[in-house]
Amino acid sequence: MAYEIKRFPYAGTVDADGHVLEPPDLWEQYLPAKYQDRALRIKVDDAGFEYLEIGGQPSRRSRGGSLGLLGAMGD
């Protein structure tokens, strides 16, 4: 069976769910100095998996290894 390309029913429709990937050091680079200790950071654990750190604590909402999953596509 051939793959069918799905089309939006309205002309000019834009899918805005573009999954923009910010640079990993974005918050450390551009956040004012007084907020640096609370900056979001991407860290790597002992097993080599990335995890999100918020205010110096690992995020409870993201799992290790899931952050940069598609970040290098096309490189």
mmCIF file of C-alpha atoms in Angstrom:
data_model
loop_
_atom_site.group_PDB
_atom_site.id
_atom_site.type_symbol
_atom_site.label_atom_id
_atom_site.label_comp_id
_atom_site.label_asym_id
_atom_site.label_seq_id
_atom_site.Cartn_x
_atom_site.Cartn_y
_atom_site.Cartn_z
ATOM 1 C CA MET A 1 0.000 0.000 0.000
ATOM 2 C CA ALA A 2 1.389 3.401 -0.964
ATOM 3 C CA TYR A 3 1.732 6.104 1.672
ATOM 4 C CA GLU A 4 -0.941 8.784 1.371
ATOM 5 C CA ILE A 5 0.102 12.365 2.148
ATOM 6 C CA LYS A 6 -2.472 13.947 4.429
ATOM 7 C CA ARG A 7 -3.604 17.428 3.478
ATOM 8 C CA PHE A 8 -5.293 20.099 5.568
ATOM 9 C CA PRO A 9 -8.880 20.804 4.470
ATOM 10 C CA TYR A 10 -8.290 24.570 4.243
ATOM 11 C CA ALA A 11 -5.993 26.386 1.815
ATOM 12 C CA GLY A 12 -3.198 28.283 3.563
ATOM 13 C CA THR A 13 -3.290 26.215 6.769
ATOM 14 C CA VAL A 14 0.038 26.151 8.589
ATOM 15 C CA ASP A 15 1.142 23.440 11.021
ATOM 16 C CA ALA A 16 2.839 25.515 13.720
ATOM 17 C CA ASP A 17 3.990 22.526 15.767
ATOM 18 C CA GLY A 18 7.540 22.882 14.468
ATOM 19 C CA HIS A 19 9.508 21.439 17.408
ATOM 20 C CA VAL A 20 12.099 24.199 17.555
ATOM 21 C CA LEU A 21 15.201 23.057 19.421
ATOM 22 C CA GLU A 22 16.934 25.770 21.398
ATOM 23 C CA PRO A 23 20.701 25.639 21.990
ATOM 24 C CA PRO A 24 21.470 23.620 25.156
ATOM 25 C CA ASP A 25 23.111 26.622 26.857
ATOM 26 C CA LEU A 26 20.359 29.128 25.938
ATOM 27 C CA TRP A 27 19.322 29.950 29.513
ATOM 28 C CA GLU A 28 22.871 30.088 30.843
ATOM 29 C CA GLN A 29 23.884 32.475 28.051
ATOM 30 C CA TYR A 30 20.963 34.907 28.085
ATOM 31 C CA LEU A 31 19.345 34.823 31.521
ATOM 32 C CA PRO A 32 20.237 37.822 33.721
ATOM 33 C CA ALA A 33 22.962 37.048 36.287
ATOM 34 C CA LYS A 34 20.576 37.287 39.238
ATOM 35 C CA TYR A 35 18.601 34.303 37.851
ATOM 36 C CA GLN A 36 21.536 32.128 36.752
ATOM 37 C CA ASP A 37 21.264 29.804 39.757
ATOM 38 C CA ARG A 38 17.719 28.927 38.625
ATOM 39 C CA ALA A 39 18.500 28.501 34.923
ATOM 40 C CA LEU A 40 17.301 25.417 33.066
ATOM 41 C CA ARG A 41 20.254 23.195 32.246
ATOM 42 C CA ILE A 42 20.732 20.023 30.268
ATOM 43 C CA LYS A 43 22.963 17.657 32.219
ATOM 44 C CA VAL A 44 24.319 14.181 31.500
ATOM 45 C CA ASP A 45 24.037 11.409 34.098
ATOM 46 C CA ASP A 46 26.557 8.639 34.838
ATOM 47 C CA ALA A 47 24.958 6.403 32.196
ATOM 48 C CA GLY A 48 25.359 9.101 29.510
ATOM 49 C CA PHE A 49 21.675 10.091 29.381
ATOM 50 C CA GLU A 50 20.624 13.733 29.178
ATOM 51 C CA TYR A 51 18.247 15.103 31.787
ATOM 52 C CA LEU A 52 16.753 18.504 32.533
ATOM 53 C CA GLU A 53 17.856 20.311 35.669
ATOM 54 C CA ILE A 54 15.757 23.179 37.066
ATOM 55 C CA GLY A 55 17.061 25.281 39.942
ATOM 56 C CA GLY A 56 19.835 22.763 40.591
ATOM 57 C CA GLN A 57 17.416 19.816 40.871
ATOM 58 C CA PRO A 58 16.606 17.113 38.293
ATOM 59 C CA SER A 59 13.208 17.675 36.689
ATOM 60 C CA ARG A 60 10.509 15.255 37.782
ATOM 61 C CA ARG A 61 8.664 15.721 34.480
ATOM 62 C CA SER A 62 11.307 14.668 31.958
ATOM 63 C CA ARG A 63 12.977 11.295 31.801
ATOM 64 C CA GLY A 64 16.686 10.823 31.316
ATOM 65 C CA GLY A 65 17.724 10.395 27.702
ATOM 66 C CA SER A 66 14.660 11.972 26.096
ATOM 67 C CA LEU A 67 15.776 15.595 25.658
ATOM 68 C CA GLY A 68 17.956 15.643 22.549
ATOM 69 C CA LEU A 69 16.397 12.647 20.861
ATOM 70 C CA LEU A 70 15.885 14.321 17.481
ATOM 71 C CA GLY A 71 18.221 17.269 17.866
ATOM 72 C CA ALA A 72 20.829 16.060 15.377
ATOM 73 C CA MET A 73 18.470 15.004 12.591
ATOM 74 C CA GLY A 74 19.743 16.216 9.261
ATOM 75 C CA ASP A 75 23.310 16.805 10.470
#
